[in-house]
Tab-separated table of C-alpha atoms in Angstrom:
chain	number	residue	atom	x	y	z
A	17	MET	CA	0.098	-0.006	-0.025
A	18	ALA	CA	2.817	2.479	0.921
A	19	CYS	CA	5.458	0.227	2.258
A	20	PHE	CA	8.067	1.913	0.203
A	21	LEU	CA	7.732	5.183	2.340
A	22	VAL	CA	9.691	3.448	5.042
A	23	PRO	CA	12.762	2.858	2.746
A	24	VAL	CA	12.335	6.507	1.468
A	25	ALA	CA	12.412	7.834	5.076
A	26	GLU	CA	15.718	5.910	5.620
A	27	ALA	CA	17.091	7.156	2.332
A	28	VAL	CA	16.439	10.908	3.295
A	29	VAL	CA	18.247	10.250	6.670
A	30	ALA	CA	21.128	8.432	4.992
A	31	THR	CA	21.618	11.090	2.290
A	32	VAL	CA	21.939	13.901	4.940
A	33	ILE	CA	24.241	11.758	6.882
A	34	THR	CA	26.232	11.014	3.549
A	35	LYS	CA	26.429	14.711	2.612
A	36	ALA	CA	27.785	15.577	6.095
A	37	VAL	CA	30.355	12.934	6.115
A	38	GLU	CA	31.310	13.831	2.630
A	39	ALA	CA	31.907	17.361	3.552
A	40	LYS	CA	34.079	16.191	6.630
A	41	GLU	CA	36.210	13.850	4.596
A	42	THR	CA	36.884	16.531	1.796
A	43	GLU	CA	37.758	18.946	4.492
A	44	ALA	CA	40.147	16.550	6.089
A	45	ALA	CA	41.754	15.548	2.633
A	46	GLN	CA	42.349	19.220	1.847
A	47	ARG	CA	43.928	19.751	5.348
A	48	LYS	CA	46.296	16.804	4.628
A	49	ALA	CA	47.100	18.056	1.181
A	50	ASP	CA	47.831	21.700	2.610
A	51	THR	CA	50.176	20.416	5.157
A	52	GLY	CA	51.840	18.080	2.778
A	53	ASN	CA	51.232	14.992	4.914
A	54	ASN	CA	49.974	12.716	2.266
A	55	ASN	CA	53.369	12.319	0.306
A	56	PHE	CA	53.851	8.659	0.876
A	57	GLU	CA	50.440	7.645	1.848
A	58	THR	CA	49.011	4.616	0.175
A	59	LYS	CA	45.374	4.529	-0.577
A	60	SER	CA	43.598	1.314	0.612
A	61	GLN	CA	40.528	2.428	2.260
A	62	ILE	CA	37.286	3.232	0.549
A	63	PRO	CA	35.960	6.500	2.071
A	64	LEU	CA	33.076	6.254	4.448
A	65	ALA	CA	30.881	8.588	2.252
A	66	SER	CA	31.324	6.274	-0.783
A	67	LYS	CA	30.206	3.338	1.263
A	68	LEU	CA	27.101	5.414	2.480
A	69	LYS	CA	26.392	6.195	-1.104
A	70	TRP	CA	26.053	2.403	-1.708
A	71	LEU	CA	23.279	2.332	0.870
A	72	THR	CA	21.397	5.511	-0.448
A	73	SER	CA	21.569	4.211	-3.967
A	74	MET	CA	19.965	0.913	-2.846
A	75	LEU	CA	17.341	2.700	-0.925
A	76	TRP	CA	16.467	5.486	-3.446
A	77	GLY	CA	16.667	3.219	-6.483
A	78	GLY	CA	14.496	0.359	-4.826
A	79	SER	CA	12.091	2.775	-3.522
A	80	ALA	CA	11.534	4.452	-6.963
A	81	LEU	CA	10.910	1.198	-8.656
A	82	LEU	CA	8.643	0.226	-5.764
A	83	ALA	CA	6.726	3.482	-6.029
A	84	PHE	CA	6.197	2.729	-9.646
A	85	GLU	CA	4.669	-0.605	-8.803
A	86	HIS	CA	2.423	1.168	-6.271
A	87	LEU	CA	1.374	3.470	-9.053
A	88	TRP	CA	0.822	0.532	-11.298
A	89	HIS	CA	-1.602	-1.132	-8.825
A	90	GLY	CA	-3.413	2.271	-8.177
A	91	GLU	CA	-2.210	2.407	-4.631
A	92	VAL	CA	-0.391	5.649	-5.334
A	93	VAL	CA	-2.163	8.396	-7.362
A	94	PRO	CA	-0.665	11.796	-8.754
A	95	TRP	CA	-3.111	13.894	-6.935
A	96	PHE	CA	-3.797	14.513	-3.137
A	97	PRO	CA	-3.714	12.656	-0.868
A	98	PHE	CA	-1.426	10.510	-3.201
A	99	LEU	CA	-2.303	7.478	-1.321
A	100	THR	CA	-5.589	5.914	-2.074
A	101	ALA	CA	-5.752	4.209	1.281
A	102	ALA	CA	-5.223	7.694	2.981
A	103	SER	CA	-8.833	8.676	2.187
A	104	ASP	CA	-10.377	5.794	4.168
A	105	PRO	CA	-9.736	5.448	7.925
A	106	ALA	CA	-9.985	1.551	7.820
A	107	ALA	CA	-7.592	1.287	4.786
A	108	ALA	CA	-5.223	3.849	6.325
A	109	ALA	CA	-4.973	1.693	9.552
A	110	GLU	CA	-4.159	-1.306	7.253
A	111	MET	CA	-1.646	0.866	5.238
A	112	LEU	CA	0.130	1.837	8.476
A	113	ALA	CA	0.325	-1.700	9.596
A	114	GLU	CA	1.846	-2.704	6.236
A	115	MET	CA	4.274	-0.001	6.557
A	116	ALA	CA	5.143	-1.070	10.069
A	117	THR	CA	5.703	-4.832	8.995
A	118	VAL	CA	6.605	-5.045	5.194
A	119	GLY	CA	8.170	-1.401	4.983
A	120	VAL	CA	10.313	-1.838	8.153
A	121	ALA	CA	11.344	-5.328	6.985
A	122	MET	CA	12.453	-3.941	3.542
A	123	ALA	CA	14.458	-1.139	5.247
A	124	VAL	CA	16.002	-3.681	7.700
A	125	LEU	CA	16.959	-6.194	4.777
A	126	VAL	CA	18.572	-3.476	2.548
A	127	THR	CA	20.655	-2.133	5.645
A	128	THR	CA	21.626	-5.644	6.751
A	129	VAL	CA	22.831	-6.498	3.283
A	130	TRP	CA	24.710	-3.250	3.265
A	131	GLY	CA	26.190	-3.988	6.716
A	132	VAL	CA	27.473	-7.474	5.389
A	133	MET	CA	28.987	-5.578	2.464
A	134	LEU	CA	30.781	-3.190	4.850
A	135	LEU	CA	32.075	-6.350	6.836
A	136	VAL	CA	33.343	-8.097	3.561
A	137	THR	CA	34.928	-4.770	2.326
A	138	LYS	CA	36.628	-4.319	5.617
A	139	ALA	CA	38.009	-7.825	5.535
A	140	MET	CA	39.179	-7.185	2.079
A	141	GLU	CA	40.961	-3.854	3.038
A	142	LYS	CA	42.589	-5.377	5.735
A	143	LYS	CA	43.987	-8.177	3.598
A	144	ALA	CA	45.151	-5.527	1.141
A	145	LEU	CA	46.900	-3.511	3.679
A	146	GLN	CA	48.807	-6.731	4.986
A	147	THR	CA	49.995	-7.431	1.579
A	148	GLN	CA	51.117	-4.031	0.834
A	149	PRO	CA	54.956	-3.455	0.931
A	150	ILE	CA	56.312	-1.194	3.621
A	151	SER	CA	57.828	2.003	2.140
A	152	ASP	CA	60.194	4.385	3.969
B	13	MET	CA	7.713	-12.654	-11.735
B	14	THR	CA	8.643	-8.959	-10.929
B	15	LEU	CA	11.135	-10.251	-8.381
B	16	LEU	CA	12.619	-12.648	-11.055
B	17	ILE	CA	12.894	-10.106	-13.698
B	18	THR	CA	14.568	-7.595	-11.340
B	19	VAL	CA	16.986	-9.926	-10.022
B	20	PHE	CA	18.011	-10.850	-13.714
B	21	ALA	CA	18.340	-7.245	-14.395
B	22	ALA	CA	20.532	-6.820	-11.322
B	23	ILE	CA	22.766	-9.693	-12.312
B	24	ILE	CA	23.149	-8.580	-15.902
B	25	SER	CA	23.988	-5.054	-14.919
B	26	THR	CA	26.469	-6.312	-12.288
B	27	VAL	CA	28.274	-8.462	-14.709
B	28	ILE	CA	28.529	-5.443	-17.236
B	29	TRP	CA	29.833	-3.256	-14.263
B	30	TYR	CA	32.212	-5.867	-13.220
B	31	LYS	CA	33.531	-6.321	-16.799
B	32	ASN	CA	34.341	-2.577	-16.997
B	33	ALA	CA	35.528	-2.143	-13.359
B	34	PRO	CA	37.270	-0.209	-11.861
B	35	ARG	CA	36.204	2.338	-14.555
B	36	ASP	CA	32.657	3.170	-14.330
B	37	GLU	CA	32.299	5.765	-17.095
B	38	MET	CA	28.901	4.748	-18.123
B	39	LYS	CA	27.723	4.867	-14.457
B	40	VAL	CA	26.433	1.281	-14.530
B	41	GLY	CA	27.192	1.185	-10.820
B	42	MET	CA	24.076	3.219	-10.221
B	43	LEU	CA	22.018	0.794	-12.253
B	44	CYS	CA	23.227	-2.197	-10.187
B	45	TRP	CA	22.267	-0.498	-6.767
B	46	MET	CA	18.945	0.495	-8.138
B	47	TYR	CA	18.119	-3.106	-9.263
B	48	TRP	CA	19.561	-4.759	-6.176
B	49	GLY	CA	17.711	-2.418	-3.889
B	50	ALA	CA	14.358	-3.101	-5.723
B	51	ALA	CA	15.015	-6.908	-5.780
B	52	LEU	CA	15.660	-6.901	-1.926
B	53	MET	CA	12.488	-4.962	-1.338
B	54	TRP	CA	10.480	-7.205	-3.692
B	55	LEU	CA	12.044	-10.250	-2.033
B	56	VAL	CA	10.510	-8.927	1.265
B	57	ASP	CA	7.222	-8.472	-0.500
B	58	ALA	CA	7.537	-12.069	-1.751
B	59	ILE	CA	8.201	-13.514	1.748
B	60	PHE	CA	5.126	-11.742	3.315
B	61	GLY	CA	3.056	-12.924	0.283
B	62	TYR	CA	4.278	-16.559	0.836
B	63	VAL	CA	3.475	-16.328	4.659
B	64	GLU	CA	0.086	-15.225	3.741
B	65	GLN	CA	-0.802	-17.524	0.832
B	66	GLN	CA	1.512	-20.453	1.409
B	67	ALA	CA	1.946	-22.766	-1.646
B	68	GLU	CA	-0.782	-20.764	-3.492
B	69	TYR	CA	1.631	-17.947	-3.951
B	70	PHE	CA	3.672	-20.156	-6.420
B	71	THR	CA	0.619	-20.946	-8.518
B	72	PRO	CA	-0.551	-17.520	-9.917
B	73	THR	CA	-3.228	-17.433	-12.626
B	74	PRO	CA	-2.142	-16.692	-16.095
B	75	VAL	CA	-3.598	-13.279	-15.909
B	76	GLU	CA	-1.587	-12.478	-12.776
B	77	MET	CA	1.426	-13.779	-14.559
B	78	LEU	CA	1.091	-11.657	-17.339
B	79	ASN	CA	0.463	-8.587	-15.136
B	80	ASP	CA	3.505	-9.286	-13.240
B	81	LEU	CA	5.596	-9.907	-16.385
B	82	PHE	CA	4.535	-6.394	-17.738
B	83	LEU	CA	5.074	-4.835	-14.433
B	84	GLY	CA	8.574	-6.340	-14.177
B	85	LEU	CA	9.503	-5.392	-17.647
B	86	SER	CA	8.043	-1.893	-16.991
B	87	ALA	CA	10.122	-1.561	-13.745
B	88	VAL	CA	13.165	-2.609	-15.627
B	89	ALA	CA	12.570	-0.067	-18.348
B	90	LEU	CA	11.936	2.755	-15.666
B	91	GLY	CA	15.198	1.921	-14.107
B	92	LEU	CA	16.913	2.255	-17.484
B	93	ILE	CA	15.187	5.510	-18.035
B	94	ILE	CA	16.292	6.917	-14.756
B	95	TRP	CA	19.961	5.631	-15.333
B	96	LEU	CA	19.828	7.292	-18.852
B	97	VAL	CA	18.643	10.623	-17.461
B	98	VAL	CA	21.305	10.674	-14.580
B	99	LEU	CA	23.895	9.603	-17.267
B	100	LEU	CA	23.027	12.477	-19.596
B	101	ILE	CA	22.871	15.201	-16.854
B	102	LYS	CA	26.145	14.012	-15.355
B	103	ASP	CA	27.628	13.634	-18.715
B	104	PRO	CA	30.951	11.880	-17.464
B	105	LYS	CA	32.416	11.735	-21.162
B	106	GLY	CA	31.652	15.524	-21.657
B	107	VAL	CA	29.916	14.737	-24.830
B	108	ILE	CA	26.937	16.920	-24.373
B	109	ARG	CA	28.857	19.732	-22.790
B	110	ALA	CA	31.232	19.740	-25.733
B	111	ALA	CA	28.261	19.713	-28.292
B	112	TRP	CA	26.681	22.547	-26.389
B	113	LEU	CA	29.798	24.634	-26.375
B	114	LYS	CA	30.352	23.831	-30.048
B	115	GLN	CA	26.787	25.143	-30.976
B	116	ARG	CA	27.458	28.274	-28.998
C-alpha cells in the first residue's frame, strides 16, 4: 500500500548523513594536502561517504521502482492525498500496519545487506593492507 | 515474476559493471544499486506474500503472471530511463557539454 515510504524515509536520513560525512572527509583531505602529510600515503581504504552512497543508492533506487509498482496497482495516485488508502480510515490503518511490517522489513533487509557488504569490504581492505609493501 | 525479472536485471547490470571495473564511465554501478535495492525490497514482499498465501503464492493465474511480467519489464525499463537521464545530466564523457559549447 505504501511500504516503500519506510525505505524512502531511511534514504532521506542516509542522504543527509552522507552529505555531512562527505563534507568532513573533503575538508580532512584538503587539510592533509595543505600540510603535505600525504606524500607517501598509500590509498587502501574506501571513504565512508562512498560506502554510505551504496546504501542511499539502493534505498532511493529500490524505492523509486517500488513507488512505480504502487502506481501500477493504483495504490499511489498523482493527486492529493497521493495514497488511495489515506482517504479511508480503515484502509489507512491497514496501510500503517503494512508500513510497520513490510516497510520496516524492507529497510532492515537492505541495511543488513549493506552491513554485510561493509564487513566484507573491511576484511578485503585489511588483507590488502597486510600484503602492501612497507615503504620508508 | 517481478522479483525474478528485477533479479535478472540486477545480475546482468552487475556483470556489465564488473567487466568494466574499476572504470565506471557509463555509471552502470548506479543501475546495479537500483536493481539490487528493488530486488531486495520485492524479496521482502514475496516472503510476506508466501507467509500469507503459502503454496498458493507459487501458482498464480495466467492473468496475474502476465500482469506481473508487464510490471517487471516496465520496472526494468523505468530503471534504465532513470539511469539514462542521470547519465546524460552528469555527462561523464563531456559529450553533451562539448556539443553545447560547439553550438554556441
